[in-house]
mmCIF file of C-alpha atoms in Angstrom:
data_model
loop_
_atom_site.group_PDB
_atom_site.id
_atom_site.type_symbol
_atom_site.label_atom_id
_atom_site.label_comp_id
_atom_site.label_asym_id
_atom_site.label_seq_id
_atom_site.Cartn_x
_atom_site.Cartn_y
_atom_site.Cartn_z
ATOM 1 C CA UNK V 1 14.316 -6.120 -18.745
ATOM 2 C CA UNK V 2 11.285 -8.724 -18.765
ATOM 3 C CA UNK V 3 11.125 -12.008 -16.665
ATOM 4 C CA UNK V 4 9.165 -14.958 -16.818
ATOM 5 C CA UNK V 5 10.423 -16.556 -13.572
ATOM 6 C CA UNK V 6 7.144 -16.824 -11.601
ATOM 7 C CA UNK V 7 6.706 -15.580 -7.926
ATOM 8 C CA UNK V 8 4.639 -18.580 -6.091
ATOM 9 C CA UNK V 9 4.441 -16.045 -2.499
ATOM 10 C CA UNK V 10 3.908 -12.573 -1.384
ATOM 11 C CA UNK V 11 3.555 -10.673 1.806
ATOM 12 C CA UNK V 12 2.476 -6.794 1.702
ATOM 13 C CA UNK V 13 3.618 -4.768 4.626
ATOM 14 C CA UNK V 14 2.602 -1.497 5.779
ATOM 15 C CA UNK V 15 -0.775 1.051 6.297
ATOM 16 C CA UNK V 16 -3.624 2.214 4.240
ATOM 17 C CA UNK V 17 -2.166 2.643 1.129
ATOM 18 C CA UNK V 18 -0.977 -1.324 1.097
ATOM 19 C CA UNK V 19 -4.589 -2.353 3.056
ATOM 20 C CA UNK V 20 -6.045 -1.071 -0.103
ATOM 21 C CA UNK V 21 -8.419 1.863 0.939
ATOM 22 C CA UNK V 22 -10.182 3.095 -0.598
ATOM 23 C CA UNK V 23 -10.470 0.726 -3.955
ATOM 24 C CA UNK V 24 -14.031 -0.005 -1.944
ATOM 25 C CA UNK V 25 -16.150 -3.929 -2.779
ATOM 26 C CA UNK V 26 -19.114 -3.971 -2.542
ATOM 27 C CA UNK V 27 -19.517 -5.708 0.248
ATOM 28 C CA UNK V 28 -17.763 -2.972 2.134
ATOM 29 C CA UNK V 29 -14.443 -4.354 2.194
ATOM 30 C CA UNK V 30 -11.476 -3.284 -0.055
ATOM 31 C CA UNK V 31 -9.316 -4.414 -2.269
ATOM 32 C CA UNK V 32 -6.187 -2.248 -3.939
ATOM 33 C CA UNK V 33 -3.363 -2.275 -5.149
ATOM 34 C CA UNK V 34 -1.852 -5.869 -3.407
ATOM 35 C CA UNK V 35 -4.842 -7.852 -3.988
ATOM 36 C CA UNK V 36 -4.642 -6.758 -7.649
ATOM 37 C CA UNK V 37 -0.958 -8.231 -7.680
ATOM 38 C CA UNK V 38 -1.387 -11.378 -5.809
ATOM 39 C CA UNK V 39 -3.938 -12.320 -8.489
ATOM 40 C CA UNK V 40 -2.001 -11.598 -11.529
ATOM 41 C CA UNK V 41 0.980 -13.533 -9.736
ATOM 42 C CA UNK V 42 -1.343 -16.134 -8.559
ATOM 43 C CA UNK V 43 -2.166 -16.440 -11.922
ATOM 44 C CA UNK V 44 0.851 -16.707 -13.673
ATOM 45 C CA UNK V 45 2.721 -19.112 -11.408
ATOM 46 C CA UNK V 46 -0.264 -21.192 -11.983
ATOM 47 C CA UNK V 47 0.141 -21.082 -15.572
ATOM 48 C CA UNK V 48 3.768 -21.595 -15.079
ATOM 49 C CA UNK V 49 3.113 -25.269 -13.056
ATOM 50 C CA UNK V 50 1.111 -26.023 -16.135
ATOM 51 C CA UNK V 51 3.025 -25.171 -18.881
ATOM 52 C CA UNK V 52 6.108 -27.190 -16.335
ATOM 53 C CA UNK V 53 4.475 -29.786 -14.057
ATOM 54 C CA UNK V 54 6.941 -31.596 -11.349
ATOM 55 C CA UNK V 55 5.856 -34.878 -9.400
ATOM 56 C CA UNK V 56 5.569 -33.274 -6.296
ATOM 57 C CA UNK V 57 1.976 -31.400 -5.377
ATOM 58 C CA UNK V 58 2.185 -27.444 -6.216
ATOM 59 C CA UNK V 59 2.236 -25.574 -3.225
ATOM 60 C CA UNK V 60 0.005 -22.871 -4.616
ATOM 61 C CA UNK V 61 0.480 -19.441 -4.652
ATOM 62 C CA UNK V 62 0.470 -17.503 -1.001
ATOM 63 C CA UNK V 63 -0.153 -14.064 0.085
ATOM 64 C CA UNK V 64 -0.748 -12.502 2.885
ATOM 65 C CA UNK V 65 -1.530 -8.618 3.288
ATOM 66 C CA UNK V 66 -0.196 -7.432 6.501
ATOM 67 C CA UNK V 67 -0.871 -3.858 6.132
ATOM 68 C CA UNK V 68 -3.901 -2.159 8.266
ATOM 69 C CA UNK V 69 -4.676 1.442 8.178
ATOM 70 C CA UNK V 70 -3.535 4.088 10.635
ATOM 71 C CA UNK V 71 0.131 2.305 11.359
ATOM 72 C CA UNK V 72 3.258 4.408 12.094
ATOM 73 C CA UNK V 73 6.359 2.904 11.558
ATOM 74 C CA UNK V 74 7.416 2.009 14.529
ATOM 75 C CA UNK V 75 4.112 -0.056 14.782
ATOM 76 C CA UNK V 76 4.653 -1.482 11.583
ATOM 77 C CA UNK V 77 8.503 -2.311 12.586
ATOM 78 C CA UNK V 78 6.903 -4.044 16.039
ATOM 79 C CA UNK V 79 3.754 -5.421 14.543
ATOM 80 C CA UNK V 80 4.885 -6.494 10.708
ATOM 81 C CA UNK V 81 8.083 -6.881 9.951
ATOM 82 C CA UNK V 82 9.003 -9.670 12.409
ATOM 83 C CA UNK V 83 6.186 -11.880 10.961
ATOM 84 C CA UNK V 84 6.615 -11.330 7.571
ATOM 85 C CA UNK V 85 10.509 -11.831 7.195
ATOM 86 C CA UNK V 86 9.805 -15.128 9.064
ATOM 87 C CA UNK V 87 7.415 -16.118 6.306
ATOM 88 C CA UNK V 88 10.322 -16.642 3.770
ATOM 89 C CA UNK V 89 7.996 -14.967 1.038
ATOM 90 C CA UNK V 90 9.516 -14.913 -2.948
ATOM 91 C CA UNK V 91 8.433 -11.510 -2.675
ATOM 92 C CA UNK V 92 8.173 -8.916 0.165
ATOM 93 C CA UNK V 93 6.428 -5.023 0.051
ATOM 94 C CA UNK V 94 7.376 -2.363 2.430
ATOM 95 C CA UNK V 95 5.573 0.981 2.241
ATOM 96 C CA UNK V 96 5.519 3.013 5.058
ATOM 97 C CA UNK V 97 6.716 6.305 7.028
ATOM 98 C CA UNK V 98 3.688 8.335 5.458
ATOM 99 C CA UNK V 99 1.350 8.502 8.167
ATOM 100 C CA UNK V 100 4.346 9.915 10.347
ATOM 101 C CA UNK V 101 5.636 12.769 8.709
ATOM 102 C CA UNK V 102 2.045 13.977 7.480
ATOM 103 C CA UNK V 103 1.741 14.933 11.581
ATOM 104 C CA UNK V 104 2.196 18.153 12.885
ATOM 105 C CA UNK V 105 4.926 17.159 14.871
ATOM 106 C CA UNK V 106 7.503 14.137 13.169
ATOM 107 C CA UNK V 107 11.059 13.330 13.899
ATOM 108 C CA UNK V 108 11.614 12.216 10.371
ATOM 109 C CA UNK V 109 15.162 10.992 11.644
ATOM 110 C CA UNK V 110 13.774 8.722 13.371
ATOM 111 C CA UNK V 111 11.142 7.963 11.029
ATOM 112 C CA UNK V 112 13.848 7.016 8.825
ATOM 113 C CA UNK V 113 15.684 4.762 11.448
ATOM 114 C CA UNK V 114 12.645 3.145 11.471
ATOM 115 C CA UNK V 115 12.128 2.192 7.804
ATOM 116 C CA UNK V 116 15.950 1.268 7.939
ATOM 117 C CA UNK V 117 15.041 -1.690 10.839
ATOM 118 C CA UNK V 118 12.100 -2.563 8.659
ATOM 119 C CA UNK V 119 14.152 -2.880 5.248
ATOM 120 C CA UNK V 120 17.450 -4.925 7.048
ATOM 121 C CA UNK V 121 14.676 -7.205 8.961
ATOM 122 C CA UNK V 122 12.719 -7.870 5.812
ATOM 123 C CA UNK V 123 15.656 -8.148 3.568
ATOM 124 C CA UNK V 124 17.072 -11.134 5.902
ATOM 125 C CA UNK V 125 14.150 -13.088 4.796
ATOM 126 C CA UNK V 126 15.826 -14.014 1.342
ATOM 127 C CA UNK V 127 13.179 -12.956 -0.903
ATOM 128 C CA UNK V 128 12.743 -9.504 -3.656
ATOM 129 C CA UNK V 129 12.219 -6.707 -1.686
ATOM 130 C CA UNK V 130 10.376 -3.782 -3.557
ATOM 131 C CA UNK V 131 10.032 -0.474 -1.755
ATOM 132 C CA UNK V 132 8.169 2.419 -2.703
ATOM 133 C CA UNK V 133 8.325 5.948 -2.663
ATOM 134 C CA UNK V 134 4.935 6.922 -2.461
ATOM 135 C CA UNK V 135 2.308 9.046 -4.782
ATOM 136 C CA UNK V 136 0.953 12.442 -3.519
ATOM 137 C CA UNK V 137 -2.065 14.475 -4.608
ATOM 138 C CA UNK V 138 -1.400 17.788 -6.049
ATOM 139 C CA UNK V 139 -2.454 20.612 -3.585
ATOM 140 C CA UNK V 140 -1.402 22.656 -0.648
ATOM 141 C CA UNK V 141 -1.001 19.378 1.773
ATOM 142 C CA UNK V 142 1.635 17.957 -0.820
ATOM 143 C CA UNK V 143 3.619 21.316 -0.911
ATOM 144 C CA UNK V 144 3.806 21.732 2.921
ATOM 145 C CA UNK V 145 5.162 18.038 3.335
ATOM 146 C CA UNK V 146 6.842 17.563 0.214
ATOM 147 C CA UNK V 147 10.814 18.513 2.330
ATOM 148 C CA UNK V 148 9.769 15.768 4.773
ATOM 149 C CA UNK V 149 9.071 13.277 2.078
ATOM 150 C CA UNK V 150 11.798 14.106 0.062
ATOM 151 C CA UNK V 151 13.893 13.252 2.960
ATOM 152 C CA UNK V 152 12.246 9.783 3.346
ATOM 153 C CA UNK V 153 12.440 9.056 -0.280
ATOM 154 C CA UNK V 154 16.200 9.761 -0.474
ATOM 155 C CA UNK V 155 16.652 6.919 2.643
ATOM 156 C CA UNK V 156 14.568 4.886 0.555
ATOM 157 C CA UNK V 157 16.608 5.103 -2.070
ATOM 158 C CA UNK V 158 19.325 4.590 -0.151
ATOM 159 C CA UNK V 159 17.981 1.397 1.510
ATOM 160 C CA UNK V 160 17.086 0.091 -2.037
ATOM 161 C CA UNK V 161 21.128 -0.094 -3.279
ATOM 162 C CA UNK V 162 22.147 -1.429 -0.148
ATOM 163 C CA UNK V 163 20.140 -4.717 0.171
ATOM 164 C CA UNK V 164 19.391 -5.141 -3.622
ATOM 165 C CA UNK V 165 15.620 -3.554 -3.626
ATOM 166 C CA UNK V 166 13.139 -2.682 -6.743
ATOM 167 C CA UNK V 167 12.434 0.998 -6.182
ATOM 168 C CA UNK V 168 9.235 2.045 -7.370
ATOM 169 C CA UNK V 169 8.570 5.544 -8.051
ATOM 170 C CA UNK V 170 4.939 6.463 -7.911
ATOM 171 C CA UNK V 171 5.829 10.171 -6.175
ATOM 172 C CA UNK V 172 7.379 10.887 -9.362
ATOM 173 C CA UNK V 173 4.109 10.140 -11.742
ATOM 174 C CA UNK V 174 2.020 12.939 -13.354
ATOM 175 C CA UNK V 175 -1.114 11.108 -13.466
ATOM 176 C CA UNK V 176 -1.232 9.569 -10.037
ATOM 177 C CA UNK V 177 -0.935 13.109 -8.588
ATOM 178 C CA UNK V 178 -4.183 13.954 -10.517
ATOM 179 C CA UNK V 179 -7.230 14.783 -8.412
ATOM 180 C CA UNK V 180 -9.044 12.312 -9.898
ATOM 181 C CA UNK V 181 -7.323 9.453 -9.216
ATOM 182 C CA UNK V 182 -8.004 10.295 -5.198
ATOM 183 C CA UNK V 183 -11.249 8.870 -3.257
ATOM 184 C CA UNK V 184 -13.379 11.643 -2.082
ATOM 185 C CA UNK V 185 -10.926 11.749 2.266
ATOM 186 C CA UNK V 186 -8.312 13.203 -0.220
ATOM 187 C CA UNK V 187 -5.598 10.869 1.219
ATOM 188 C CA UNK V 188 -6.021 7.262 -0.824
ATOM 189 C CA UNK V 189 -5.744 6.427 -4.097
ATOM 190 C CA UNK V 190 -9.417 5.180 -6.017
ATOM 191 C CA UNK V 191 -10.128 2.143 -7.958
ATOM 192 C CA UNK V 192 -8.182 3.327 -11.028
ATOM 193 C CA UNK V 193 -5.190 4.667 -8.612
ATOM 194 C CA UNK V 194 -4.563 1.002 -7.199
ATOM 195 C CA UNK V 195 -4.641 -0.578 -10.392
ATOM 196 C CA UNK V 196 -2.239 1.873 -11.955
ATOM 197 C CA UNK V 197 -0.078 1.100 -8.686
ATOM 198 C CA UNK V 198 -0.552 -3.165 -9.076
ATOM 199 C CA UNK V 199 0.491 -2.291 -12.935
ATOM 200 C CA UNK V 200 3.764 0.095 -12.122
ATOM 201 C CA UNK V 201 4.551 -2.624 -9.566
ATOM 202 C CA UNK V 202 4.140 -5.556 -11.770
ATOM 203 C CA UNK V 203 6.696 -4.276 -14.722
ATOM 204 C CA UNK V 204 9.425 -2.931 -11.853
ATOM 205 C CA UNK V 205 9.589 -6.925 -11.204
ATOM 206 C CA UNK V 206 10.325 -7.301 -14.627
ATOM 207 C CA UNK V 207 6.839 -8.893 -16.028
ATOM 208 C CA UNK V 208 5.422 -7.766 -19.535
ATOM 209 C CA UNK V 209 3.376 -4.824 -19.349
ATOM 210 C CA UNK V 210 -0.664 -4.793 -19.744
ATOM 211 C CA UNK V 211 -1.061 -1.191 -20.374
ATOM 212 C CA UNK V 212 1.038 2.154 -19.510
ATOM 213 C CA UNK V 213 0.411 2.878 -15.934
ATOM 214 C CA UNK V 214 1.373 6.244 -16.238
ATOM 215 C CA UNK V 215 -0.109 7.570 -18.710
ATOM 216 C CA UNK V 216 -2.404 11.011 -18.492
ATOM 217 C CA UNK V 217 -6.061 10.983 -17.528
ATOM 218 C CA UNK V 218 -8.269 12.971 -20.899
ATOM 219 C CA UNK V 219 -8.483 16.715 -19.969
ATOM 220 C CA UNK V 220 -11.420 17.550 -18.156
ATOM 221 C CA UNK V 221 -13.263 20.732 -17.695
ATOM 222 C CA UNK V 222 -12.256 22.092 -13.354
ATOM 223 C CA UNK V 223 -15.465 21.947 -11.060
ATOM 224 C CA UNK V 224 -16.803 25.033 -11.087
ATOM 225 C CA UNK V 225 -16.842 27.354 -7.476
ATOM 226 C CA UNK V 226 -20.032 25.825 -6.151
ATOM 227 C CA UNK V 227 -19.175 22.177 -6.911
ATOM 228 C CA UNK V 228 -15.635 23.027 -4.884
ATOM 229 C CA UNK V 229 -17.432 24.126 -2.278
ATOM 230 C CA UNK V 230 -19.740 21.402 -1.518
ATOM 231 C CA UNK V 231 -16.708 18.722 -1.914
ATOM 232 C CA UNK V 232 -14.657 21.095 0.242
ATOM 233 C CA UNK V 233 -17.917 20.423 2.998
ATOM 234 C CA UNK V 234 -18.654 16.699 2.401
ATOM 235 C CA UNK V 235 -15.146 16.734 3.075
ATOM 236 C CA UNK V 236 -14.628 18.138 6.463
ATOM 237 C CA UNK V 237 -17.806 16.388 7.282
ATOM 238 C CA UNK V 238 -16.935 12.788 6.796
ATOM 239 C CA UNK V 239 -13.339 13.010 6.691
ATOM 240 C CA UNK V 240 -11.417 15.554 8.292
ATOM 241 C CA UNK V 241 -13.351 16.247 11.458
ATOM 242 C CA UNK V 242 -13.670 12.449 12.292
ATOM 243 C CA UNK V 243 -9.869 12.579 11.434
ATOM 244 C CA UNK V 244 -9.292 15.403 14.060
ATOM 245 C CA UNK V 245 -11.428 13.134 16.439
ATOM 246 C CA UNK V 246 -9.148 10.969 16.509
ATOM 247 C CA UNK V 247 -5.885 12.747 16.826
ATOM 248 C CA UNK V 248 -7.160 14.655 19.909
ATOM 249 C CA UNK V 249 -8.667 11.302 21.228
ATOM 250 C CA UNK V 250 -5.254 9.118 20.723
ATOM 251 C CA UNK V 251 -7.311 6.823 18.810
ATOM 252 C CA UNK V 252 -6.673 5.344 15.344
ATOM 253 C CA UNK V 253 -8.877 4.458 12.379
ATOM 254 C CA UNK V 254 -6.488 0.838 12.685
ATOM 255 C CA UNK V 255 -7.235 0.193 16.261
ATOM 256 C CA UNK V 256 -8.973 -3.394 16.459
ATOM 257 C CA UNK V 257 -7.745 -4.324 12.741
ATOM 258 C CA UNK V 258 -5.370 -7.167 11.699
ATOM 259 C CA UNK V 259 -4.239 -7.950 7.945
ATOM 260 C CA UNK V 260 -5.760 -9.420 5.560
ATOM 261 C CA UNK V 261 -5.236 -12.521 2.932
ATOM 262 C CA UNK V 262 -6.105 -12.969 -0.544
ATOM 263 C CA UNK V 263 -7.659 -16.097 -2.217
ATOM 264 C CA UNK V 264 -7.102 -15.680 -5.725
ATOM 265 C CA UNK V 265 -9.929 -18.438 -6.358
ATOM 266 C CA UNK V 266 -12.291 -16.382 -5.305
ATOM 267 C CA UNK V 267 -11.103 -12.609 -6.019
ATOM 268 C CA UNK V 268 -11.353 -10.803 -2.597
ATOM 269 C CA UNK V 269 -9.515 -10.350 0.582
ATOM 270 C CA UNK V 270 -10.691 -12.179 3.871
ATOM 271 C CA UNK V 271 -9.593 -10.804 7.378
ATOM 272 C CA UNK V 272 -7.460 -12.507 9.582
ATOM 273 C CA UNK V 273 -8.320 -12.562 12.845
ATOM 274 C CA UNK V 274 -8.928 -15.291 16.010
ATOM 275 C CA UNK V 275 -12.465 -16.364 17.416
ATOM 276 C CA UNK V 276 -12.849 -13.351 19.594
ATOM 277 C CA UNK V 277 -12.474 -9.824 18.517
ATOM 278 C CA UNK V 278 -11.907 -8.085 21.505
ATOM 279 C CA UNK V 279 -8.368 -9.834 20.824
ATOM 280 C CA UNK V 280 -7.637 -9.692 17.268
ATOM 281 C CA UNK V 281 -3.949 -10.306 17.527
ATOM 282 C CA UNK V 282 -1.226 -9.901 14.710
ATOM 283 C CA UNK V 283 -0.477 -12.534 11.389
ATOM 284 C CA UNK V 284 1.850 -14.529 12.715
ATOM 285 C CA UNK V 285 1.657 -17.319 9.504
ATOM 286 C CA UNK V 286 0.454 -18.239 6.492
ATOM 287 C CA UNK V 287 -3.485 -19.280 7.013
ATOM 288 C CA UNK V 288 -5.979 -20.874 4.295
ATOM 289 C CA UNK V 289 -9.197 -19.900 3.297
ATOM 290 C CA UNK V 290 -11.655 -21.389 4.364
ATOM 291 C CA UNK V 291 -10.552 -23.351 7.234
#
């Protein structure tokens, strides 16, 4: 069912998937599905305000993206969910736990328990909670971790029923499983993948469809042996080896990073950090861009 009720605030919680990797912008920053969704919601809210003016000044559209690459579910629970719940947003998205289940050793039951903590805290904030069954790229990695992922997704369905949350099932999408929707690192969606996720969430909110987000890609000839080997070597050199190095040294790609905020007027995301980059701190409130 479609709805015309606009959202005036949106908080996104999670890891690299929600941060926007690897939907790269020319300046080296990332955009991603959450930023794309925020821009569309902001435009809808502005349109609604113009059609139904009030005597009070409109508050404008508020968006905070607290998601940070590399975060595990414990970090998401401890660092992001409290601030997100306190913001009182109309809309909150939560995607997390996949970084945990893709590790060689993982207590999936504990991951599900912490995800439950996150959902319960965010649900108390009063806004519409949106959960997702994350997409998976076809290949041996997906098959190896499929049982863990399905256990996590079963808990997501339970939490949605308990809290009246919406579930966007990206995992069932054949289009998003297509390797052409994924970046060279084979872990993150590319720009087209993020665009489709934004459309999927938009439609799950009951808003009018702009496109078929799960439409299959046109047939394409598979790459030849030489092209596959070249791509495999590039992947190992630029992505796999650095990832192994971080695991061995206990580092994360998200160390020292905080969330991002989106400006619908300027069409880009801004990192929220205090003046001292050595102590980036956490996002705890809305923040106006440019002040």
